[in-house]
């Protein structure tokens, strides 16, 4: 699978990244290499292999929920760069 420069530009735009021409050339080559490797992996016969999410067995370290008092609005907002009354103020992300 060959990735084009215009596809890299499109992905960069979606990620809100401004890339120079040299960066676009570099990333096009790198992404093409990654996709070529994935194609090699897709060619492997995985019949009868059980899917795994971890190479080694994992155990969750869950604890029972224990209700506790909250830290309060003032403590929660103490290091907030911007706040509006009792809320965090964040930049608008939807255009």
PDB file of C-alpha atoms in Angstrom:
ATOM      1  CA  UNK A   1       0.000   0.000   0.000  1.00  0.00           C
ATOM      2  CA  UNK A   2       1.437   3.339  -1.022  1.00  0.00           C
ATOM      3  CA  UNK A   3       0.453   6.469   0.907  1.00  0.00           C
ATOM      4  CA  UNK A   4       0.456   9.732  -0.985  1.00  0.00           C
ATOM      5  CA  UNK A   5       1.668  13.138   0.087  1.00  0.00           C
ATOM      6  CA  UNK A   6      -1.897  14.476  -0.223  1.00  0.00           C
ATOM      7  CA  UNK A   7      -3.112  11.792   2.216  1.00  0.00           C
ATOM      8  CA  UNK A   8      -0.421  12.815   4.714  1.00  0.00           C
ATOM      9  CA  UNK A   9      -1.457  16.456   4.252  1.00  0.00           C
ATOM     10  CA  UNK A  10      -5.070  15.443   4.909  1.00  0.00           C
ATOM     11  CA  UNK A  11      -4.168  13.558   8.102  1.00  0.00           C
ATOM     12  CA  UNK A  12      -2.044  16.499   9.256  1.00  0.00           C
ATOM     13  CA  UNK A  13      -4.948  18.880   8.656  1.00  0.00           C
ATOM     14  CA  UNK A  14      -7.304  16.630  10.632  1.00  0.00           C
ATOM     15  CA  UNK A  15      -4.762  16.599  13.475  1.00  0.00           C
ATOM     16  CA  UNK A  16      -4.417  20.389  13.161  1.00  0.00           C
ATOM     17  CA  UNK A  17      -0.701  20.102  12.409  1.00  0.00           C
ATOM     18  CA  UNK A  18       1.176  22.567  10.263  1.00  0.00           C
ATOM     19  CA  UNK A  19       3.922  20.635   8.472  1.00  0.00           C
ATOM     20  CA  UNK A  20       6.687  22.043   6.291  1.00  0.00           C
ATOM     21  CA  UNK A  21       7.406  20.562   2.879  1.00  0.00           C
ATOM     22  CA  UNK A  22      10.394  18.655   4.241  1.00  0.00           C
ATOM     23  CA  UNK A  23       8.296  17.284   7.125  1.00  0.00           C
ATOM     24  CA  UNK A  24       5.590  16.187   4.672  1.00  0.00           C
ATOM     25  CA  UNK A  25       8.216  14.354   2.603  1.00  0.00           C
ATOM     26  CA  UNK A  26       9.704  12.738   5.724  1.00  0.00           C
ATOM     27  CA  UNK A  27       6.359  11.649   7.155  1.00  0.00           C
ATOM     28  CA  UNK A  28       5.141  10.362   3.788  1.00  0.00           C
ATOM     29  CA  UNK A  29       8.158   8.057   3.618  1.00  0.00           C
ATOM     30  CA  UNK A  30       7.837   6.967   7.245  1.00  0.00           C
ATOM     31  CA  UNK A  31       4.103   6.286   7.019  1.00  0.00           C
ATOM     32  CA  UNK A  32       4.631   4.378   3.766  1.00  0.00           C
ATOM     33  CA  UNK A  33       7.208   2.211   5.549  1.00  0.00           C
ATOM     34  CA  UNK A  34       4.815   1.552   8.430  1.00  0.00           C
ATOM     35  CA  UNK A  35       1.996   0.582   6.075  1.00  0.00           C
ATOM     36  CA  UNK A  36       4.335  -1.698   4.103  1.00  0.00           C
ATOM     37  CA  UNK A  37       5.244  -3.495   7.344  1.00  0.00           C
ATOM     38  CA  UNK A  38       1.553  -3.872   8.251  1.00  0.00           C
ATOM     39  CA  UNK A  39       0.975  -5.410   4.822  1.00  0.00           C
ATOM     40  CA  UNK A  40       3.701  -7.968   5.613  1.00  0.00           C
ATOM     41  CA  UNK A  41       1.960  -8.775   8.899  1.00  0.00           C
ATOM     42  CA  UNK A  42      -1.378  -9.147   7.105  1.00  0.00           C
ATOM     43  CA  UNK A  43       0.188 -11.785   4.863  1.00  0.00           C
ATOM     44  CA  UNK A  44       0.945 -14.057   7.844  1.00  0.00           C
ATOM     45  CA  UNK A  45      -1.210 -17.130   8.387  1.00  0.00           C
ATOM     46  CA  UNK A  46      -2.867 -16.583  11.766  1.00  0.00           C
ATOM     47  CA  UNK A  47      -5.343 -19.444  11.490  1.00  0.00           C
ATOM     48  CA  UNK A  48      -5.810 -21.054  14.894  1.00  0.00           C
ATOM     49  CA  UNK A  49      -3.956 -18.346  16.816  1.00  0.00           C
ATOM     50  CA  UNK A  50      -5.961 -16.971  19.703  1.00  0.00           C
ATOM     51  CA  UNK A  51      -6.107 -13.149  19.737  1.00  0.00           C
ATOM     52  CA  UNK A  52      -4.413 -11.562  22.739  1.00  0.00           C
ATOM     53  CA  UNK A  53      -4.277  -8.039  24.067  1.00  0.00           C
ATOM     54  CA  UNK A  54      -1.153  -8.605  26.188  1.00  0.00           C
ATOM     55  CA  UNK A  55       1.892 -10.779  25.723  1.00  0.00           C
ATOM     56  CA  UNK A  56       1.795 -11.804  29.384  1.00  0.00           C
ATOM     57  CA  UNK A  57      -1.204 -12.540  31.622  1.00  0.00           C
ATOM     58  CA  UNK A  58      -2.547  -9.421  33.303  1.00  0.00           C
ATOM     59  CA  UNK A  59      -4.549  -9.107  36.497  1.00  0.00           C
ATOM     60  CA  UNK A  60      -6.612  -6.081  37.373  1.00  0.00           C
ATOM     61  CA  UNK A  61      -5.842  -4.487  40.699  1.00  0.00           C
ATOM     62  CA  UNK A  62      -9.387  -3.381  41.380  1.00  0.00           C
ATOM     63  CA  UNK A  63     -10.428  -2.337  44.824  1.00  0.00           C
ATOM     64  CA  UNK A  64     -13.971  -2.014  46.114  1.00  0.00           C
ATOM     65  CA  UNK A  65     -15.527   1.418  45.674  1.00  0.00           C
ATOM     66  CA  UNK A  66     -15.479   3.419  48.871  1.00  0.00           C
ATOM     67  CA  UNK A  67     -17.540   6.601  49.017  1.00  0.00           C
ATOM     68  CA  UNK A  68     -15.570   9.612  50.212  1.00  0.00           C
ATOM     69  CA  UNK A  69     -16.048  13.356  50.406  1.00  0.00           C
ATOM     70  CA  UNK A  70     -14.991  15.316  47.331  1.00  0.00           C
ATOM     71  CA  UNK A  71     -12.076  17.733  47.485  1.00  0.00           C
ATOM     72  CA  UNK A  72     -14.365  20.705  46.942  1.00  0.00           C
ATOM     73  CA  UNK A  73     -14.662  23.294  44.204  1.00  0.00           C
ATOM     74  CA  UNK A  74     -11.952  25.639  45.481  1.00  0.00           C
ATOM     75  CA  UNK A  75      -9.350  22.889  45.851  1.00  0.00           C
ATOM     76  CA  UNK A  76     -10.251  21.425  42.468  1.00  0.00           C
ATOM     77  CA  UNK A  77      -9.916  24.791  40.730  1.00  0.00           C
ATOM     78  CA  UNK A  78      -6.908  26.015  42.717  1.00  0.00           C
ATOM     79  CA  UNK A  79      -4.433  25.420  39.857  1.00  0.00           C
ATOM     80  CA  UNK A  80      -6.826  25.988  36.966  1.00  0.00           C
ATOM     81  CA  UNK A  81      -5.336  28.425  34.450  1.00  0.00           C
ATOM     82  CA  UNK A  82      -8.806  29.771  33.661  1.00  0.00           C
ATOM     83  CA  UNK A  83     -12.068  29.428  35.500  1.00  0.00           C
ATOM     84  CA  UNK A  84     -15.621  30.679  35.165  1.00  0.00           C
ATOM     85  CA  UNK A  85     -17.404  30.756  38.515  1.00  0.00           C
ATOM     86  CA  UNK A  86     -17.161  27.163  39.738  1.00  0.00           C
ATOM     87  CA  UNK A  87     -16.121  25.619  36.401  1.00  0.00           C
ATOM     88  CA  UNK A  88     -12.937  25.056  34.421  1.00  0.00           C
ATOM     89  CA  UNK A  89     -12.765  27.352  31.372  1.00  0.00           C
ATOM     90  CA  UNK A  90     -11.244  25.644  28.364  1.00  0.00           C
ATOM     91  CA  UNK A  91     -10.598  26.799  24.799  1.00  0.00           C
ATOM     92  CA  UNK A  92     -13.325  26.166  22.255  1.00  0.00           C
ATOM     93  CA  UNK A  93     -12.481  22.997  20.317  1.00  0.00           C
ATOM     94  CA  UNK A  94     -15.473  22.753  17.987  1.00  0.00           C
ATOM     95  CA  UNK A  95     -15.549  25.190  15.112  1.00  0.00           C
TER      96      UNK A  95
END
